[in-house]
PDB file of C-alpha atoms in Angstrom:
ATOM      1  CA  UNK A  17      -4.030   4.804  17.877  1.00  0.00           C
ATOM      2  CA  UNK A  18      -2.106   4.242  14.691  1.00  0.00           C
ATOM      3  CA  UNK A  19      -3.498   6.485  12.015  1.00  0.00           C
ATOM      4  CA  UNK A  20      -2.434   8.746   9.211  1.00  0.00           C
ATOM      5  CA  UNK A  21      -4.581  11.231   7.399  1.00  0.00           C
ATOM      6  CA  UNK A  22      -4.354  13.790   4.668  1.00  0.00           C
ATOM      7  CA  UNK A  23      -5.406  17.425   4.672  1.00  0.00           C
ATOM      8  CA  UNK A  24      -6.521  17.790   1.051  1.00  0.00           C
ATOM      9  CA  UNK A  25      -8.064  15.139  -1.140  1.00  0.00           C
ATOM     10  CA  UNK A  26      -7.152  16.793  -4.469  1.00  0.00           C
ATOM     11  CA  UNK A  27      -4.410  19.014  -5.810  1.00  0.00           C
ATOM     12  CA  UNK A  28      -4.214  20.503  -9.290  1.00  0.00           C
ATOM     13  CA  UNK A  29      -1.026  22.133 -10.533  1.00  0.00           C
ATOM     14  CA  UNK A  30       0.479  23.335 -13.771  1.00  0.00           C
ATOM     15  CA  UNK A  31       3.365  21.469 -15.319  1.00  0.00           C
ATOM     16  CA  UNK A  32       6.610  22.865 -13.972  1.00  0.00           C
ATOM     17  CA  UNK A  33       5.142  24.020 -10.683  1.00  0.00           C
ATOM     18  CA  UNK A  34       6.207  22.575  -7.375  1.00  0.00           C
ATOM     19  CA  UNK A  35       3.649  20.406  -5.579  1.00  0.00           C
ATOM     20  CA  UNK A  36       3.238  19.934  -1.865  1.00  0.00           C
ATOM     21  CA  UNK A  37       1.179  17.091  -0.479  1.00  0.00           C
ATOM     22  CA  UNK A  38       0.494  16.996   3.228  1.00  0.00           C
ATOM     23  CA  UNK A  39      -0.133  14.274   5.755  1.00  0.00           C
ATOM     24  CA  UNK A  40      -0.921  14.306   9.461  1.00  0.00           C
ATOM     25  CA  UNK A  41      -0.391  11.478  11.873  1.00  0.00           C
ATOM     26  CA  UNK A  42      -1.720  10.964  15.348  1.00  0.00           C
ATOM     27  CA  UNK A  43       0.702   8.638  17.075  1.00  0.00           C
ATOM     28  CA  UNK A  44       3.640  10.517  18.558  1.00  0.00           C
ATOM     29  CA  UNK A  45       5.525   7.213  18.872  1.00  0.00           C
ATOM     30  CA  UNK A  46       5.542   6.752  15.091  1.00  0.00           C
ATOM     31  CA  UNK A  47       9.109   6.585  13.902  1.00  0.00           C
ATOM     32  CA  UNK A  48       8.995   5.758  10.226  1.00  0.00           C
ATOM     33  CA  UNK A  49       6.942   7.106   7.347  1.00  0.00           C
ATOM     34  CA  UNK A  50       6.695   6.245   3.694  1.00  0.00           C
ATOM     35  CA  UNK A  51       5.208   7.969   0.677  1.00  0.00           C
ATOM     36  CA  UNK A  52       3.608   5.874  -2.033  1.00  0.00           C
ATOM     37  CA  UNK A  53       2.447   6.847  -5.500  1.00  0.00           C
ATOM     38  CA  UNK A  54      -0.445   5.037  -7.112  1.00  0.00           C
ATOM     39  CA  UNK A  55      -1.041   5.556 -10.792  1.00  0.00           C
ATOM     40  CA  UNK A  56      -4.362   4.684 -12.331  1.00  0.00           C
ATOM     41  CA  UNK A  57      -4.829   0.928 -12.567  1.00  0.00           C
ATOM     42  CA  UNK A  58      -1.615   0.132 -10.726  1.00  0.00           C
ATOM     43  CA  UNK A  59      -0.531  -0.791  -7.256  1.00  0.00           C
ATOM     44  CA  UNK A  60       1.163   1.628  -4.853  1.00  0.00           C
ATOM     45  CA  UNK A  61       4.781   2.355  -5.662  1.00  0.00           C
ATOM     46  CA  UNK A  62       7.356   3.329  -3.043  1.00  0.00           C
ATOM     47  CA  UNK A  63       8.658   6.883  -3.502  1.00  0.00           C
ATOM     48  CA  UNK A  64      10.617   7.864  -0.439  1.00  0.00           C
ATOM     49  CA  UNK A  65      10.763   7.206   3.270  1.00  0.00           C
ATOM     50  CA  UNK A  66      11.907   9.063   6.345  1.00  0.00           C
ATOM     51  CA  UNK A  67      12.754   8.074   9.881  1.00  0.00           C
ATOM     52  CA  UNK A  68      11.890  10.153  12.906  1.00  0.00           C
ATOM     53  CA  UNK A  69      15.536  10.986  13.603  1.00  0.00           C
ATOM     54  CA  UNK A  70      15.469  13.110  10.453  1.00  0.00           C
ATOM     55  CA  UNK A  71      13.412  16.147   9.558  1.00  0.00           C
ATOM     56  CA  UNK A  72      14.178  16.183   5.861  1.00  0.00           C
ATOM     57  CA  UNK A  73      15.111  13.696   3.202  1.00  0.00           C
ATOM     58  CA  UNK A  74      15.647  14.297  -0.468  1.00  0.00           C
ATOM     59  CA  UNK A  75      15.292  12.050  -3.449  1.00  0.00           C
ATOM     60  CA  UNK A  76      15.146  12.662  -7.144  1.00  0.00           C
ATOM     61  CA  UNK A  77      12.815  15.675  -7.503  1.00  0.00           C
ATOM     62  CA  UNK A  78      11.099  14.741  -4.250  1.00  0.00           C
ATOM     63  CA  UNK A  79      11.659  15.921  -0.709  1.00  0.00           C
ATOM     64  CA  UNK A  80       9.914  14.727   2.413  1.00  0.00           C
ATOM     65  CA  UNK A  81       9.728  16.965   5.445  1.00  0.00           C
ATOM     66  CA  UNK A  82       8.838  15.714   8.886  1.00  0.00           C
ATOM     67  CA  UNK A  83       7.670  17.968  11.692  1.00  0.00           C
ATOM     68  CA  UNK A  84       7.401  15.860  14.804  1.00  0.00           C
ATOM     69  CA  UNK A  85       6.236  18.774  16.920  1.00  0.00           C
ATOM     70  CA  UNK A  86       2.954  19.050  15.056  1.00  0.00           C
ATOM     71  CA  UNK A  87       2.962  15.462  13.775  1.00  0.00           C
ATOM     72  CA  UNK A  88       2.944  16.444  10.156  1.00  0.00           C
ATOM     73  CA  UNK A  89       4.820  15.356   7.094  1.00  0.00           C
ATOM     74  CA  UNK A  90       4.822  16.607   3.557  1.00  0.00           C
ATOM     75  CA  UNK A  91       5.939  15.446   0.160  1.00  0.00           C
ATOM     76  CA  UNK A  92       7.323  18.093  -2.137  1.00  0.00           C
ATOM     77  CA  UNK A  93       7.641  17.378  -5.834  1.00  0.00           C
ATOM     78  CA  UNK A  94       9.805  19.786  -7.769  1.00  0.00           C
ATOM     79  CA  UNK A  95       9.034  20.760 -11.366  1.00  0.00           C
ATOM     80  CA  UNK A  96       5.920  18.617 -11.479  1.00  0.00           C
ATOM     81  CA  UNK A  97       5.379  16.718 -14.691  1.00  0.00           C
ATOM     82  CA  UNK A  98       2.234  15.179 -16.212  1.00  0.00           C
ATOM     83  CA  UNK A  99       3.665  11.765 -15.339  1.00  0.00           C
ATOM     84  CA  UNK A 100       3.442  12.738 -11.682  1.00  0.00           C
ATOM     85  CA  UNK A 101      -0.351  12.702 -11.876  1.00  0.00           C
ATOM     86  CA  UNK A 102      -1.426   9.990  -9.462  1.00  0.00           C
ATOM     87  CA  UNK A 103      -2.797   9.399  -5.988  1.00  0.00           C
ATOM     88  CA  UNK A 104      -0.212   9.911  -3.264  1.00  0.00           C
ATOM     89  CA  UNK A 105      -0.458   8.148   0.066  1.00  0.00           C
ATOM     90  CA  UNK A 106       1.516   8.545   3.215  1.00  0.00           C
ATOM     91  CA  UNK A 107       1.845   5.347   5.185  1.00  0.00           C
ATOM     92  CA  UNK A 108       3.448   4.086   8.345  1.00  0.00           C
ATOM     93  CA  UNK A 109       4.361   0.635   9.582  1.00  0.00           C
ATOM     94  CA  UNK A 110       2.589  -0.763  12.583  1.00  0.00           C
ATOM     95  CA  UNK A 111       4.160  -0.435  15.987  1.00  0.00           C
ATOM     96  CA  UNK A 112       3.646  -4.103  16.761  1.00  0.00           C
ATOM     97  CA  UNK A 113       4.343  -5.326  13.252  1.00  0.00           C
ATOM     98  CA  UNK A 114       6.665  -3.454  10.949  1.00  0.00           C
ATOM     99  CA  UNK A 115       5.233  -5.253   7.958  1.00  0.00           C
ATOM    100  CA  UNK A 116       1.735  -3.916   8.449  1.00  0.00           C
ATOM    101  CA  UNK A 117       1.339  -0.613   6.639  1.00  0.00           C
ATOM    102  CA  UNK A 118      -1.387   1.845   7.555  1.00  0.00           C
ATOM    103  CA  UNK A 119      -2.176   4.099   4.634  1.00  0.00           C
ATOM    104  CA  UNK A 120      -3.678   7.556   4.700  1.00  0.00           C
ATOM    105  CA  UNK A 121      -6.673   8.505   2.608  1.00  0.00           C
ATOM    106  CA  UNK A 122      -4.685   9.723  -0.377  1.00  0.00           C
ATOM    107  CA  UNK A 123      -4.321  12.957  -2.338  1.00  0.00           C
ATOM    108  CA  UNK A 124      -5.147  13.037  -6.015  1.00  0.00           C
ATOM    109  CA  UNK A 125      -2.515  15.073  -7.837  1.00  0.00           C
ATOM    110  CA  UNK A 126      -3.453  16.292 -11.305  1.00  0.00           C
ATOM    111  CA  UNK A 127      -0.789  17.988 -13.386  1.00  0.00           C
ATOM    112  CA  UNK A 128      -2.024  20.104 -16.267  1.00  0.00           C
ATOM    113  CA  UNK A 129       0.287  20.569 -19.268  1.00  0.00           C
TER     114      UNK A 129
ATOM    115  CA  UNK B   5      13.226  -5.157 -12.944  1.00  0.00           C
ATOM    116  CA  UNK B   6      11.657  -7.793 -10.676  1.00  0.00           C
ATOM    117  CA  UNK B   7       7.972  -7.316 -10.029  1.00  0.00           C
ATOM    118  CA  UNK B   8       5.052  -8.808  -8.181  1.00  0.00           C
ATOM    119  CA  UNK B   9       2.623 -10.469 -10.580  1.00  0.00           C
ATOM    120  CA  UNK B  10      -1.060 -10.910  -9.876  1.00  0.00           C
ATOM    121  CA  UNK B  11      -3.685 -12.900 -11.751  1.00  0.00           C
ATOM    122  CA  UNK B  12      -6.358 -12.477 -12.851  1.00  0.00           C
ATOM    123  CA  UNK B  13      -6.486  -8.743 -13.393  1.00  0.00           C
ATOM    124  CA  UNK B  14     -10.265  -8.805 -13.044  1.00  0.00           C
ATOM    125  CA  UNK B  15     -12.469 -11.422 -11.437  1.00  0.00           C
ATOM    126  CA  UNK B  16     -16.254 -11.362 -11.440  1.00  0.00           C
ATOM    127  CA  UNK B  17     -18.009 -13.767  -9.131  1.00  0.00           C
ATOM    128  CA  UNK B  18     -21.458 -14.381  -7.768  1.00  0.00           C
ATOM    129  CA  UNK B  19     -22.194 -13.717  -4.134  1.00  0.00           C
ATOM    130  CA  UNK B  20     -21.552 -16.808  -2.055  1.00  0.00           C
ATOM    131  CA  UNK B  21     -18.985 -18.247  -4.417  1.00  0.00           C
ATOM    132  CA  UNK B  22     -15.387 -18.963  -3.510  1.00  0.00           C
ATOM    133  CA  UNK B  23     -12.599 -17.054  -5.218  1.00  0.00           C
ATOM    134  CA  UNK B  24      -8.860 -17.505  -5.218  1.00  0.00           C
ATOM    135  CA  UNK B  25      -6.602 -14.624  -6.112  1.00  0.00           C
ATOM    136  CA  UNK B  26      -3.115 -15.472  -7.270  1.00  0.00           C
ATOM    137  CA  UNK B  27       0.190 -13.741  -6.710  1.00  0.00           C
ATOM    138  CA  UNK B  28       3.778 -14.439  -7.595  1.00  0.00           C
ATOM    139  CA  UNK B  29       5.962 -12.370  -5.249  1.00  0.00           C
ATOM    140  CA  UNK B  30       9.473 -11.239  -6.093  1.00  0.00           C
ATOM    141  CA  UNK B  31      11.613 -14.355  -5.956  1.00  0.00           C
ATOM    142  CA  UNK B  32      14.066 -13.505  -3.172  1.00  0.00           C
ATOM    143  CA  UNK B  33      11.511 -11.840  -0.917  1.00  0.00           C
ATOM    144  CA  UNK B  34      10.471 -13.524   2.298  1.00  0.00           C
ATOM    145  CA  UNK B  35       7.526 -11.421   3.491  1.00  0.00           C
ATOM    146  CA  UNK B  36       4.217 -11.434   1.690  1.00  0.00           C
ATOM    147  CA  UNK B  37       1.127  -9.321   2.147  1.00  0.00           C
ATOM    148  CA  UNK B  38      -2.393  -8.845   0.937  1.00  0.00           C
ATOM    149  CA  UNK B  39      -4.059  -5.455   0.942  1.00  0.00           C
ATOM    150  CA  UNK B  40      -7.368  -4.322  -0.432  1.00  0.00           C
ATOM    151  CA  UNK B  41      -8.697  -1.023  -1.701  1.00  0.00           C
ATOM    152  CA  UNK B  42     -12.398  -0.379  -1.984  1.00  0.00           C
ATOM    153  CA  UNK B  43     -13.120   2.029  -4.827  1.00  0.00           C
ATOM    154  CA  UNK B  44     -12.269   5.585  -3.838  1.00  0.00           C
ATOM    155  CA  UNK B  45     -10.912   4.611  -0.445  1.00  0.00           C
ATOM    156  CA  UNK B  46      -7.502   4.058   1.060  1.00  0.00           C
ATOM    157  CA  UNK B  47      -5.454   0.909   0.856  1.00  0.00           C
ATOM    158  CA  UNK B  48      -6.144  -1.380   3.820  1.00  0.00           C
ATOM    159  CA  UNK B  49      -3.925  -4.080   5.269  1.00  0.00           C
ATOM    160  CA  UNK B  50      -5.368  -7.587   5.314  1.00  0.00           C
ATOM    161  CA  UNK B  51      -2.622 -10.010   6.247  1.00  0.00           C
ATOM    162  CA  UNK B  52       1.111 -10.567   6.368  1.00  0.00           C
ATOM    163  CA  UNK B  53       2.788 -13.935   5.887  1.00  0.00           C
ATOM    164  CA  UNK B  54       6.270 -15.092   6.778  1.00  0.00           C
ATOM    165  CA  UNK B  55       7.917 -18.458   7.156  1.00  0.00           C
ATOM    166  CA  UNK B  56       4.790 -20.266   5.975  1.00  0.00           C
ATOM    167  CA  UNK B  57       2.493 -18.755   8.517  1.00  0.00           C
ATOM    168  CA  UNK B  58       0.411 -15.670   9.116  1.00  0.00           C
ATOM    169  CA  UNK B  59       2.398 -13.110  11.091  1.00  0.00           C
ATOM    170  CA  UNK B  60      -0.385 -10.564  11.453  1.00  0.00           C
ATOM    171  CA  UNK B  61      -3.919 -10.036  10.232  1.00  0.00           C
ATOM    172  CA  UNK B  62      -6.415  -7.206  10.409  1.00  0.00           C
ATOM    173  CA  UNK B  63     -10.009  -7.206  11.577  1.00  0.00           C
ATOM    174  CA  UNK B  64     -11.078  -7.459   7.956  1.00  0.00           C
ATOM    175  CA  UNK B  65      -9.335 -10.807   7.595  1.00  0.00           C
ATOM    176  CA  UNK B  66     -12.013 -12.959   9.176  1.00  0.00           C
ATOM    177  CA  UNK B  67     -12.710 -16.680   8.863  1.00  0.00           C
ATOM    178  CA  UNK B  68     -13.867 -16.210   5.270  1.00  0.00           C
ATOM    179  CA  UNK B  69     -10.317 -15.358   4.245  1.00  0.00           C
ATOM    180  CA  UNK B  70      -7.294 -17.602   4.057  1.00  0.00           C
ATOM    181  CA  UNK B  71      -3.837 -17.416   2.527  1.00  0.00           C
ATOM    182  CA  UNK B  72      -1.567 -20.109   1.272  1.00  0.00           C
ATOM    183  CA  UNK B  73       1.850 -20.519  -0.254  1.00  0.00           C
ATOM    184  CA  UNK B  74       1.236 -23.761  -2.117  1.00  0.00           C
ATOM    185  CA  UNK B  75       4.703 -23.916  -3.677  1.00  0.00           C
ATOM    186  CA  UNK B  76       7.916 -21.930  -3.757  1.00  0.00           C
ATOM    187  CA  UNK B  77       6.584 -19.166  -5.963  1.00  0.00           C
ATOM    188  CA  UNK B  78       2.848 -18.608  -5.509  1.00  0.00           C
ATOM    189  CA  UNK B  79       0.949 -16.834  -2.751  1.00  0.00           C
ATOM    190  CA  UNK B  80      -2.829 -17.039  -2.817  1.00  0.00           C
ATOM    191  CA  UNK B  81      -5.740 -15.313  -1.122  1.00  0.00           C
ATOM    192  CA  UNK B  82      -8.958 -17.297  -0.842  1.00  0.00           C
ATOM    193  CA  UNK B  83     -12.339 -15.878   0.011  1.00  0.00           C
ATOM    194  CA  UNK B  84     -14.649 -18.770   0.842  1.00  0.00           C
ATOM    195  CA  UNK B  85     -18.081 -17.217   0.439  1.00  0.00           C
ATOM    196  CA  UNK B  86     -17.911 -13.832  -1.208  1.00  0.00           C
ATOM    197  CA  UNK B  87     -20.131 -10.944  -0.167  1.00  0.00           C
ATOM    198  CA  UNK B  88     -21.019  -7.849  -2.104  1.00  0.00           C
ATOM    199  CA  UNK B  89     -18.818  -5.784   0.192  1.00  0.00           C
ATOM    200  CA  UNK B  90     -15.787  -7.863  -0.780  1.00  0.00           C
ATOM    201  CA  UNK B  91     -15.781  -6.035  -4.105  1.00  0.00           C
ATOM    202  CA  UNK B  92     -12.476  -4.183  -4.201  1.00  0.00           C
ATOM    203  CA  UNK B  93      -8.993  -4.108  -5.658  1.00  0.00           C
ATOM    204  CA  UNK B  94      -6.802  -6.667  -3.959  1.00  0.00           C
ATOM    205  CA  UNK B  95      -3.077  -6.017  -3.936  1.00  0.00           C
ATOM    206  CA  UNK B  96      -0.392  -8.505  -3.188  1.00  0.00           C
ATOM    207  CA  UNK B  97       2.953  -7.209  -1.960  1.00  0.00           C
ATOM    208  CA  UNK B  98       6.271  -8.635  -0.941  1.00  0.00           C
ATOM    209  CA  UNK B  99       9.340  -7.323   0.802  1.00  0.00           C
ATOM    210  CA  UNK B 100      12.914  -8.230   1.491  1.00  0.00           C
ATOM    211  CA  UNK B 101      13.896  -7.925   5.157  1.00  0.00           C
ATOM    212  CA  UNK B 102      17.341  -6.856   4.073  1.00  0.00           C
ATOM    213  CA  UNK B 103      15.834  -3.662   2.671  1.00  0.00           C
ATOM    214  CA  UNK B 104      13.154  -3.076   5.237  1.00  0.00           C
ATOM    215  CA  UNK B 105       9.689  -4.373   5.894  1.00  0.00           C
ATOM    216  CA  UNK B 106       8.008  -1.219   4.837  1.00  0.00           C
ATOM    217  CA  UNK B 107       9.532  -1.023   1.382  1.00  0.00           C
ATOM    218  CA  UNK B 108       6.970  -3.433   0.086  1.00  0.00           C
ATOM    219  CA  UNK B 109       6.635  -3.920  -3.652  1.00  0.00           C
ATOM    220  CA  UNK B 110       3.044  -4.086  -4.820  1.00  0.00           C
ATOM    221  CA  UNK B 111       1.519  -5.947  -7.721  1.00  0.00           C
ATOM    222  CA  UNK B 112      -0.876  -4.400 -10.214  1.00  0.00           C
ATOM    223  CA  UNK B 113      -3.860  -5.713  -8.306  1.00  0.00           C
ATOM    224  CA  UNK B 114      -6.867  -7.912  -8.998  1.00  0.00           C
ATOM    225  CA  UNK B 115     -10.205  -6.171  -9.289  1.00  0.00           C
ATOM    226  CA  UNK B 116     -12.783  -8.389  -7.629  1.00  0.00           C
ATOM    227  CA  UNK B 117     -16.410  -7.702  -8.468  1.00  0.00           C
ATOM    228  CA  UNK B 118     -19.046  -9.613  -6.529  1.00  0.00           C
ATOM    229  CA  UNK B 119     -22.486  -9.565  -8.116  1.00  0.00           C
TER     230      UNK B 119
END
């Protein structure tokens, strides 16, 4: 069925390090994935998305990699800053309804100065 | 920058009472959503709304829940008879089909506590 999940619930890094957050999905028909950032006390905020016809997409300090063979995607944050501390979710739209997002469990990223 | 606004930020209610959560989506958006997040868990889809009707709802969105767009700017979620397990953060979101359904913009959330 439609589902996304995360390998690690928490990740602690030092400021300036690169961070990698992973996500697995189960539906091989999934064709669109989104990463959201949720800061404490706030709603999820769109970071970056990727379609299945791509295996890599870059944004500002963030890169998403998609490996369709093993149904895995990752979010890489370069030069992590304390302001990057948040919960990161991967999500995918529903197959029957593009507006229905299914979120993964979330990874808590803590950046130490 | 346009944003989704939710009120109140925190609502405490007694079990069995009705609550209405309020949202003002981004003005030119056409798709509206409610999600909830139980403490420490993932964000869960409740309902999507387009063209003045529900376009999809989840299993969570049972007969106790309803949504309404009473005027051109507000989008409300009503829970008729709250249960303890309804305690959660409730997020409203909206999207512009010109950008893509999935790039939904979320509000800050309303924390609902049922006692």
